[in-house]
mmCIF file of C-alpha atoms in Angstrom:
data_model
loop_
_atom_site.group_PDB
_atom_site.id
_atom_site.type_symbol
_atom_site.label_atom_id
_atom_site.label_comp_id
_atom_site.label_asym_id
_atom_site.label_seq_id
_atom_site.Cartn_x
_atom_site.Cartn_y
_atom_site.Cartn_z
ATOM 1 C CA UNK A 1 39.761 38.384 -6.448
ATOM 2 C CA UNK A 2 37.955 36.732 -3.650
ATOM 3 C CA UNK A 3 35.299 38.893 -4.035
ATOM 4 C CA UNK A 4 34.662 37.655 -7.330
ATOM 5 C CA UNK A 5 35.004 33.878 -6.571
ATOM 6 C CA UNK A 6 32.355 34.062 -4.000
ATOM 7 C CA UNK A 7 30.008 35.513 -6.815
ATOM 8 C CA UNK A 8 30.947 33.085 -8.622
ATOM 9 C CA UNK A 9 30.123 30.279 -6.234
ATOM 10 C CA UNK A 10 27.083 32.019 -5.334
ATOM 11 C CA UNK A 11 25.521 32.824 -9.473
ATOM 12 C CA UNK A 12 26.635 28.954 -9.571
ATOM 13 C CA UNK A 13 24.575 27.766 -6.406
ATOM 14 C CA UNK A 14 21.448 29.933 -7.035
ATOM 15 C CA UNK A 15 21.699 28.356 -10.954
ATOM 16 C CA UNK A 16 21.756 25.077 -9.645
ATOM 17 C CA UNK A 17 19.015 25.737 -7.075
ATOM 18 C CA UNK A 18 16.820 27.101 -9.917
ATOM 19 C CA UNK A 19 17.081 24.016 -12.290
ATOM 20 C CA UNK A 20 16.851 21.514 -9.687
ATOM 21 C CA UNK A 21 13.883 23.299 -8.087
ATOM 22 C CA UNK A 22 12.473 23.832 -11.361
ATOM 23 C CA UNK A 23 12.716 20.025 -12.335
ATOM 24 C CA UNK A 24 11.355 18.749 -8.962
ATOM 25 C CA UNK A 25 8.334 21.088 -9.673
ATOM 26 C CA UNK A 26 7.841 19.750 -13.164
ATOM 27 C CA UNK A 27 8.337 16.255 -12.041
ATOM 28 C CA UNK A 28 5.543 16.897 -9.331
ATOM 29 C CA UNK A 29 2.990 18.369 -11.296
ATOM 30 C CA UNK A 30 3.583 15.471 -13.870
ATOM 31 C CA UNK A 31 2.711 13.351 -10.889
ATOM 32 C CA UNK A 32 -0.006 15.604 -9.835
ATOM 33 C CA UNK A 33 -1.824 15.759 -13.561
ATOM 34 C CA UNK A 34 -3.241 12.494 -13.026
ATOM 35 C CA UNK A 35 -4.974 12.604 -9.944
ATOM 36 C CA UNK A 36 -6.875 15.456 -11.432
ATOM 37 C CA UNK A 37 -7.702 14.176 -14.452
ATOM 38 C CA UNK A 38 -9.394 10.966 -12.389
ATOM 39 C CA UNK A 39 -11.024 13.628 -10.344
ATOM 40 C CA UNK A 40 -12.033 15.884 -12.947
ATOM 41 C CA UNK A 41 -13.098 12.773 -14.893
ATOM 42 C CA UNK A 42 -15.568 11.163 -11.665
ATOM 43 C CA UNK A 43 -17.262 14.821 -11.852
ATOM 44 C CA UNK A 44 -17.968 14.527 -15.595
ATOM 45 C CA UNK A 45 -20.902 13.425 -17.512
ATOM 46 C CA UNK A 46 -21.176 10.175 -19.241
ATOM 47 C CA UNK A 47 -22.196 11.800 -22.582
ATOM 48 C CA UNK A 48 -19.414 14.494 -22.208
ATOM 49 C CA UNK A 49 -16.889 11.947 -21.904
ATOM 50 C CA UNK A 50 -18.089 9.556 -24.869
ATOM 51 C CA UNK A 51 -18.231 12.889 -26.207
ATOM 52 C CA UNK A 52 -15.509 15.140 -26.030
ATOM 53 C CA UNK A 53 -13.036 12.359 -23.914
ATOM 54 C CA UNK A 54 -10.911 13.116 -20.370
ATOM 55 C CA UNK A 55 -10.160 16.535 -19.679
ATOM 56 C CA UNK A 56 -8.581 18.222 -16.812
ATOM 57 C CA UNK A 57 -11.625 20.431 -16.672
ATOM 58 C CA UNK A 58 -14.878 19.003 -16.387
ATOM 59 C CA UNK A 59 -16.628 20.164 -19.583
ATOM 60 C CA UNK A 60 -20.502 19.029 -18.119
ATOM 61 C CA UNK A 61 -20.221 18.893 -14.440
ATOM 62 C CA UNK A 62 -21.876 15.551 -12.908
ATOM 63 C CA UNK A 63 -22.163 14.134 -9.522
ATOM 64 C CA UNK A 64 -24.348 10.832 -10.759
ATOM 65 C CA UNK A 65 -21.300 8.546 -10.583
ATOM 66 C CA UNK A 66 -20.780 9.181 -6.804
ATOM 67 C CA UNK A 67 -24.560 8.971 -6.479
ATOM 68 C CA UNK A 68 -24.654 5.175 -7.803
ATOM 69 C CA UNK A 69 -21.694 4.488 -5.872
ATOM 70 C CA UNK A 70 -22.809 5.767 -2.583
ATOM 71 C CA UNK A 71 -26.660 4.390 -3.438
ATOM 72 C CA UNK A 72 -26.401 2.204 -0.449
ATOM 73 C CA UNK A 73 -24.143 4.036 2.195
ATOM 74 C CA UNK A 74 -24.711 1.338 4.812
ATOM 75 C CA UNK A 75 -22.409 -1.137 2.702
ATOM 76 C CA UNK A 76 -20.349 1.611 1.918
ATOM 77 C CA UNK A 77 -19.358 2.521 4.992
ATOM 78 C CA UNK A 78 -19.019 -1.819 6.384
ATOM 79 C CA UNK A 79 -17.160 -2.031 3.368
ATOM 80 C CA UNK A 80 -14.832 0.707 4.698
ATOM 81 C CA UNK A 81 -14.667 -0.371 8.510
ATOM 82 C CA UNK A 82 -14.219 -4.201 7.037
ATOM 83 C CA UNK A 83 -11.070 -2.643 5.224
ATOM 84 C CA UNK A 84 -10.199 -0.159 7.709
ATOM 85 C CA UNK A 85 -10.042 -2.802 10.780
ATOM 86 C CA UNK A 86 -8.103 -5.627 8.491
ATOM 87 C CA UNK A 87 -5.670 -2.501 7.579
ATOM 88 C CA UNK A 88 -4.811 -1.574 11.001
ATOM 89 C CA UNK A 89 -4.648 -4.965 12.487
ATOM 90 C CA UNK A 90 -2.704 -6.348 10.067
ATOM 91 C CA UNK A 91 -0.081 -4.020 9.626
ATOM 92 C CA UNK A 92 0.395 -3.958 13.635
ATOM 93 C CA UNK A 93 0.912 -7.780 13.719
ATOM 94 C CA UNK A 94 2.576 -8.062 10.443
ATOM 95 C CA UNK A 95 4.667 -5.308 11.222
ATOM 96 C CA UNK A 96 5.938 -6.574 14.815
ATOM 97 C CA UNK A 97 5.915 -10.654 12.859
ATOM 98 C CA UNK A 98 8.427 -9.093 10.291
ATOM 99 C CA UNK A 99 10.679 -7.146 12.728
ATOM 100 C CA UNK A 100 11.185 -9.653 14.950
ATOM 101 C CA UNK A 101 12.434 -11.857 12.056
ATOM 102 C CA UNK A 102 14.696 -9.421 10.359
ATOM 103 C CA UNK A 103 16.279 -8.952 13.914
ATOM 104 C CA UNK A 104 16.375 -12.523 14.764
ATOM 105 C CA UNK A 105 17.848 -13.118 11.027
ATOM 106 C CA UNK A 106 21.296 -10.606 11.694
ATOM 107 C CA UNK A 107 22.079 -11.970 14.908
ATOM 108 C CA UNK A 108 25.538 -13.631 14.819
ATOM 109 C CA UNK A 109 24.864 -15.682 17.468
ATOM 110 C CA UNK A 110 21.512 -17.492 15.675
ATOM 111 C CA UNK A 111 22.949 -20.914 14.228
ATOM 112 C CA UNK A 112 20.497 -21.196 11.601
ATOM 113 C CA UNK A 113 20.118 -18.014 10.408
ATOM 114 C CA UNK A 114 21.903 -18.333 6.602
ATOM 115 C CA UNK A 115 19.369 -21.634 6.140
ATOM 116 C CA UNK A 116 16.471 -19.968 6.904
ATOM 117 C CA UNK A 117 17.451 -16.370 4.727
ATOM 118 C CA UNK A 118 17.855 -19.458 2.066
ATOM 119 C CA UNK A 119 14.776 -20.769 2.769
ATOM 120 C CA UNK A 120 12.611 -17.321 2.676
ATOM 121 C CA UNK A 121 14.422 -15.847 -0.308
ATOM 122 C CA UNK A 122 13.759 -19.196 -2.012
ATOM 123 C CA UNK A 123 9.809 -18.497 -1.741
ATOM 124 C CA UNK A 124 10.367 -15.719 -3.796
ATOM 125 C CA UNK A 125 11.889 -17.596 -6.919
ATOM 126 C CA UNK A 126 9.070 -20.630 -6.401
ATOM 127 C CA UNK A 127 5.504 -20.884 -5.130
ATOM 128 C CA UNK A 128 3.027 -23.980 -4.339
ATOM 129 C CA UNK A 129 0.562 -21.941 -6.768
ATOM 130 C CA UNK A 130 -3.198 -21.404 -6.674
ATOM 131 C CA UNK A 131 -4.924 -24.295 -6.112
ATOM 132 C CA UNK A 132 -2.634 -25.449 -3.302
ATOM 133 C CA UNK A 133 -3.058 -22.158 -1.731
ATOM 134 C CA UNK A 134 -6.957 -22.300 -2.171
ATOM 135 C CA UNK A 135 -6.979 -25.785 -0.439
ATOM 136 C CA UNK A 136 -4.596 -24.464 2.319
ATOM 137 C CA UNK A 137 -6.901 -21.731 3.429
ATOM 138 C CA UNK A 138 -10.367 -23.740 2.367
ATOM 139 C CA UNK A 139 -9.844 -27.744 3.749
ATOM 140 C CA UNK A 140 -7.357 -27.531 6.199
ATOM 141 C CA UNK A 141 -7.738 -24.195 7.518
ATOM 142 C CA UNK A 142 -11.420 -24.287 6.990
ATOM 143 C CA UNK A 143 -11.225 -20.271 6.570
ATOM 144 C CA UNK A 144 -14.012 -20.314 3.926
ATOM 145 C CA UNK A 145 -15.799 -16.974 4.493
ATOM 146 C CA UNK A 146 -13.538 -15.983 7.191
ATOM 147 C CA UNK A 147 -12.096 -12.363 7.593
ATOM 148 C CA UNK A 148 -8.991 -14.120 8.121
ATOM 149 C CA UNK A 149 -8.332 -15.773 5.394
ATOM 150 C CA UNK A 150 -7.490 -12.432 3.868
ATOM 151 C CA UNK A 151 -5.306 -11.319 6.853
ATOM 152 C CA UNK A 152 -2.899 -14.601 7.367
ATOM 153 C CA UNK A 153 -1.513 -14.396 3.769
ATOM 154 C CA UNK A 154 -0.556 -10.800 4.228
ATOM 155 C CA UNK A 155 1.341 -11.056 7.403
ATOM 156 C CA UNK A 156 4.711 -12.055 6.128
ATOM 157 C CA UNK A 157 5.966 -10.973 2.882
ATOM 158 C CA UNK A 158 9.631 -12.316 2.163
ATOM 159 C CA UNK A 159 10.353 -9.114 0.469
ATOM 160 C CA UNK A 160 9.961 -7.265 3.715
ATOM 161 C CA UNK A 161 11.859 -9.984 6.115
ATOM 162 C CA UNK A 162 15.269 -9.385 4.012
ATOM 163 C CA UNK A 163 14.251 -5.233 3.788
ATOM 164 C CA UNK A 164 13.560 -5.091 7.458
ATOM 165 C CA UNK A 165 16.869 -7.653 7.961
ATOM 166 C CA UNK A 166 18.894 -5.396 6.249
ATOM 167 C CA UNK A 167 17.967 -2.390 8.163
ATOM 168 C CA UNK A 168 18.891 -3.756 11.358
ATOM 169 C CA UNK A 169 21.860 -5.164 10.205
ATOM 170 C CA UNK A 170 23.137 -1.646 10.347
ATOM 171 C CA UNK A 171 22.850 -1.273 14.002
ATOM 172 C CA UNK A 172 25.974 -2.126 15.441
ATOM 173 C CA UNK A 173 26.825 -5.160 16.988
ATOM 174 C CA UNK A 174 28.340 -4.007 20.241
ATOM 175 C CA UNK A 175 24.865 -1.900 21.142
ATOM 176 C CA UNK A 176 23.314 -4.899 21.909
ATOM 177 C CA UNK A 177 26.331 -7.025 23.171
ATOM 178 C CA UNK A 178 26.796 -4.393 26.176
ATOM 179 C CA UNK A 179 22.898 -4.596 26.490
ATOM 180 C CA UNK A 180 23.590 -7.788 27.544
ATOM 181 C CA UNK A 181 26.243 -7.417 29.681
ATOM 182 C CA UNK A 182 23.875 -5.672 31.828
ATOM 183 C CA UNK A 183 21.257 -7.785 31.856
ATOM 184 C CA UNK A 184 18.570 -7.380 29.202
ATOM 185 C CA UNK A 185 17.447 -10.466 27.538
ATOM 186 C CA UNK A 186 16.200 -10.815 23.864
ATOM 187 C CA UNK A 187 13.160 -9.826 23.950
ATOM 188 C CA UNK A 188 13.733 -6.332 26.070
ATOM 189 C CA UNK A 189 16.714 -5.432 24.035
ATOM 190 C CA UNK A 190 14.438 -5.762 20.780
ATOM 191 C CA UNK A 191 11.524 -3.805 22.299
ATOM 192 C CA UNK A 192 13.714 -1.128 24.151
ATOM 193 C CA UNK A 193 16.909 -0.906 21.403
ATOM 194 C CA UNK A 194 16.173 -2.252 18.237
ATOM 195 C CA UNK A 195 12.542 -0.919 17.457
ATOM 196 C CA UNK A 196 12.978 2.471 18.750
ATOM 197 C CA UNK A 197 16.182 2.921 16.679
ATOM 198 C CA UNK A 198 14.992 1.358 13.373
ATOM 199 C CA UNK A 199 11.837 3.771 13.537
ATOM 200 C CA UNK A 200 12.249 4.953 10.070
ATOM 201 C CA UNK A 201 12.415 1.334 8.772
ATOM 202 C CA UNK A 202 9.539 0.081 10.758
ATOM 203 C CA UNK A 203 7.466 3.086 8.965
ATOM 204 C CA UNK A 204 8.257 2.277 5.929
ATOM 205 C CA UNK A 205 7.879 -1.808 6.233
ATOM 206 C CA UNK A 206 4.250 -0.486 8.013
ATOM 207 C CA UNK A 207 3.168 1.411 4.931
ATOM 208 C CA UNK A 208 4.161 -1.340 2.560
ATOM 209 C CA UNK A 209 2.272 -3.637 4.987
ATOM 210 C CA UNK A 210 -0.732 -1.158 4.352
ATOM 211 C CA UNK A 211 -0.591 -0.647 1.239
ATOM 212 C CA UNK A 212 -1.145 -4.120 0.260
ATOM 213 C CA UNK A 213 -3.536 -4.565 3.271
ATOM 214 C CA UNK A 214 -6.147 -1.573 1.860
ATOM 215 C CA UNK A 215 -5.557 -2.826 -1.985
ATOM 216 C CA UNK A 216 -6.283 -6.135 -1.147
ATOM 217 C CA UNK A 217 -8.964 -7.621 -3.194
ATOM 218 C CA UNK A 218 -7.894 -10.984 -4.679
ATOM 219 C CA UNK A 219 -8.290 -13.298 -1.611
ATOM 220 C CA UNK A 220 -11.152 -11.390 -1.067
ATOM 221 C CA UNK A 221 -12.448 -12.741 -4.215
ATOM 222 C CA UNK A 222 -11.375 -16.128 -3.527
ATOM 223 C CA UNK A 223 -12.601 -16.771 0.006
ATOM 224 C CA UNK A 224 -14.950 -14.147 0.972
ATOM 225 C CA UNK A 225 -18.959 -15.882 -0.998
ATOM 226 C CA UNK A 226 -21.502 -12.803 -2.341
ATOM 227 C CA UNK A 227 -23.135 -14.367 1.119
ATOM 228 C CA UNK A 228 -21.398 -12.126 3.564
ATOM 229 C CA UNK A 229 -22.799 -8.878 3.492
ATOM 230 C CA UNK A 230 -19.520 -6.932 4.439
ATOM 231 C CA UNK A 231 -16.348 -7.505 1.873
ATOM 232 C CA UNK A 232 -13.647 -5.440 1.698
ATOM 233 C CA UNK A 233 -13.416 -2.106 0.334
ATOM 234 C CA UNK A 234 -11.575 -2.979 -3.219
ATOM 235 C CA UNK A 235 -14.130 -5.812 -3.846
ATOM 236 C CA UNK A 236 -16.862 -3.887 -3.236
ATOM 237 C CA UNK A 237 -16.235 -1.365 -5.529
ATOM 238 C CA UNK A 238 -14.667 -3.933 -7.980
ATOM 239 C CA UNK A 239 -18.226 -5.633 -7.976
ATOM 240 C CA UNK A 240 -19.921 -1.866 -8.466
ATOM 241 C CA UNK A 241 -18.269 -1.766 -11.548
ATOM 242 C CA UNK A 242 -18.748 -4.804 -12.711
ATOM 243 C CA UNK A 243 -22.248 -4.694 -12.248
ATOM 244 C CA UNK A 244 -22.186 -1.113 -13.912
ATOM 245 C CA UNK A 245 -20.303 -3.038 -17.220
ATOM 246 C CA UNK A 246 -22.950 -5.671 -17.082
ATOM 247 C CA UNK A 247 -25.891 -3.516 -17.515
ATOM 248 C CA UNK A 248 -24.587 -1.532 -20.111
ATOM 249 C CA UNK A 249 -23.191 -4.239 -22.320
ATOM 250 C CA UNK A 250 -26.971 -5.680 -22.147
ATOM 251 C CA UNK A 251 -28.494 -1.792 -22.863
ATOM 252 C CA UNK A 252 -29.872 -3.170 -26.130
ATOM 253 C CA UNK A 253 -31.896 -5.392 -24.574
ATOM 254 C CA UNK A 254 -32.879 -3.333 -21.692
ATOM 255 C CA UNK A 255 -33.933 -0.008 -23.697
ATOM 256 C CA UNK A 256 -30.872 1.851 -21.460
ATOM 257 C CA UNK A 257 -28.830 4.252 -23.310
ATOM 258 C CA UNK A 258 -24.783 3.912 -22.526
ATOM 259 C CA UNK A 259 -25.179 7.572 -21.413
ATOM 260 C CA UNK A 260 -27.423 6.301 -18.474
ATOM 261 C CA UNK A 261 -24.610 4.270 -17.179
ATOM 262 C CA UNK A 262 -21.635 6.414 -16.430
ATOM 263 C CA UNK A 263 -19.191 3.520 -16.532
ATOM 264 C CA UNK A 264 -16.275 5.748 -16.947
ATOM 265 C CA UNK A 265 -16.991 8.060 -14.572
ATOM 266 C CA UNK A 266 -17.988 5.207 -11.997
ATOM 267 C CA UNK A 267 -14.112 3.854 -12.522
ATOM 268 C CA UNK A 268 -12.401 7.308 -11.802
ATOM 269 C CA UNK A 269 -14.944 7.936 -8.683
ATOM 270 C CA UNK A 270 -14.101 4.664 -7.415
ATOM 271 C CA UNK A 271 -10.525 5.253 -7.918
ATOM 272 C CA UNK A 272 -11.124 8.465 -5.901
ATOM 273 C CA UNK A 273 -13.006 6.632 -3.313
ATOM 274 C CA UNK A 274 -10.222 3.822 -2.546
ATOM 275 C CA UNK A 275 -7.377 5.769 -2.607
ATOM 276 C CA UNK A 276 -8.094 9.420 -0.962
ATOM 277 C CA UNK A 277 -7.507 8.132 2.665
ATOM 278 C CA UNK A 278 -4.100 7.082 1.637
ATOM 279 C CA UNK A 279 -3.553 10.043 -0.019
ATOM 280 C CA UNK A 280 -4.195 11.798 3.388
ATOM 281 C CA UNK A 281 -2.355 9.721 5.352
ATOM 282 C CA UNK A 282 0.779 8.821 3.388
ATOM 283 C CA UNK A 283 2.096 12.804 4.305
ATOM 284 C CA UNK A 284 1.729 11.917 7.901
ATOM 285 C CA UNK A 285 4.709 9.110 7.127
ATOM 286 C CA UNK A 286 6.306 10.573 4.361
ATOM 287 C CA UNK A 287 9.418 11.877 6.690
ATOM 288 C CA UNK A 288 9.719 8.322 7.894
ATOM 289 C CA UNK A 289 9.641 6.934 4.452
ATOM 290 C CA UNK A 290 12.107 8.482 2.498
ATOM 291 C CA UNK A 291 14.676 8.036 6.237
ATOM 292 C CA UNK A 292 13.683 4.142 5.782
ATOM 293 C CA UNK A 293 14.743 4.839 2.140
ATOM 294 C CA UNK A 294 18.237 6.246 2.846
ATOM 295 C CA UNK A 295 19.404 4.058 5.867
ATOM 296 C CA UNK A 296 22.017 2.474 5.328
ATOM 297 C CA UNK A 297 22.954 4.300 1.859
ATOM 298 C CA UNK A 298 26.030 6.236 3.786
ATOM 299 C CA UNK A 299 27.786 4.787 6.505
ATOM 300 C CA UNK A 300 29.984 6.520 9.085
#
């Protein structure tokens, strides 16, 4: 009898193994199928894709949209380093800006904590707008063509205060009371206790941080003139294909053939091009993230 209740259990685990391995597998490779298709697509022809449309395959194999891309490699590459350096420096700052403010935030003893949770979740509902911003950063900033102008605004994200507040809210209380009692202050119990032990949250704050760091084009566009010769990666490319759309909307005029502009192409190869070192990074943090994810969800 026993005997046959443990093959039970065990025909019903390997069953439920099977489906749920088989419908993570499916749901990856549906995630998968597009990132090949964009690079399939960059490594297509023009002609084959006004042709014959996207494919997983390419059907006329063609390197020309990477070649107009990387025509100048010296901008390129700034462009890159411009992005790169902004990235890295801004998620280190913004990163130790919003953890210090989530920990500050859960502290019972901080008087004002519940008016100033009201006032950064209120920024979220209600903005000054555009054109307040603009004159912010322009006339009283005066960071017109300034790398910094597109590294303030991304420092603090409300979002990521009340994320990062919630995750050390979970900490108990009496960790850092008897840190106290033997003498830390503030600031050493928040470097030596609360960072190391909210690692998971601080990786996955960091990669939000970078995320919107290394997409960042928008402020870029507002406050960076076609004057500076280095602009962030996403603009750069964002003006490549512009430029590419220009050219062959005026073709008629010009004698060019839409073939001889691989516009299409161009957008998958510079999708390629601004997202593969995220793609090769993001496994390095991946353990980190999904922790971040699931603190909190179960409590002892």
């Amino acid at each position: 009898m026993e005997n046959s209740a443990r093959r039970n259990i065990d025909f019903s685990t390997i069953m439920v193994r099977i489906i749920g391995y088989g419908f993570i597998g499916f749901f990856a490779l549906c995630c998968l199928l597009p990132f090949v298709l964009i690079l399939s697509s960059s490594l297509t022809s023009e002609r084959a894709i006004m042709e014959s449309g996207f494919s997983l395959w390419p059907k006329e194999f063609s390197t020309f949209a990477y070649e107009i891309v990387f025509k100048n490699p010296r901008l390129v590459i700034g462009s890159y380093m411009v992005t790169l350096i902004i990235t890295v420096v801004g998620t280190a700052v913004g990163l130790f800006i919003v953890a210090m403010t989530g920990y500050a935030l859960q502290r019972q003893d901080f008087l004002y904590r519940n008016k100033i949770s009201f006032y950064i979740y209120f920024t979220t509902l209600f903005s000054g707008g555009l054109v307040p911003f603009y004159l912010l950063i322009t006339q009283y900033l005066h960071l017109k063509d300034n790398y910094l102008a597109v590294l303030l605004p991304g420092l603090l994200s409300p979002f990521l205060i009340i994320m990062m507040k919630a995750f050390v809210k979970s900490i108990p209380h009496e960790i850092t009371e008897s840190a106290k009692m033997d003498g830390a202050g503030d600031f050493t119990i928040f470097l030596r206790i609360i960072l190391p032990m909210t690692t998971p949250a601080l990786a996955t704050i960091g990669l939000f941080i970078a995320l919107g760091y290394w997409n960042e084009w928008y402020n870029s566009m507002l406050f960076l003139s076609p004057n500076m010769e280095y602009r962030p990666l996403q603009l750069f490319l964002y003006n490549v294909i512009t430029s590419a759309d220009f050219i062959r909307n005026s073709a008629a005029s010009s004698n060019v053939t839409p073939q001889d502009i691989p516009l299409e192409s161009m957008k998958m190869a510079t999708a390629i091009v601004a997202t593969g070192p995220v793609i090769l990074f993001y496994p390095f943090v991946q353990k980190y993230f999904i922790q971040g994810i699931t603190v909190g969800a179960v409590k002892g």
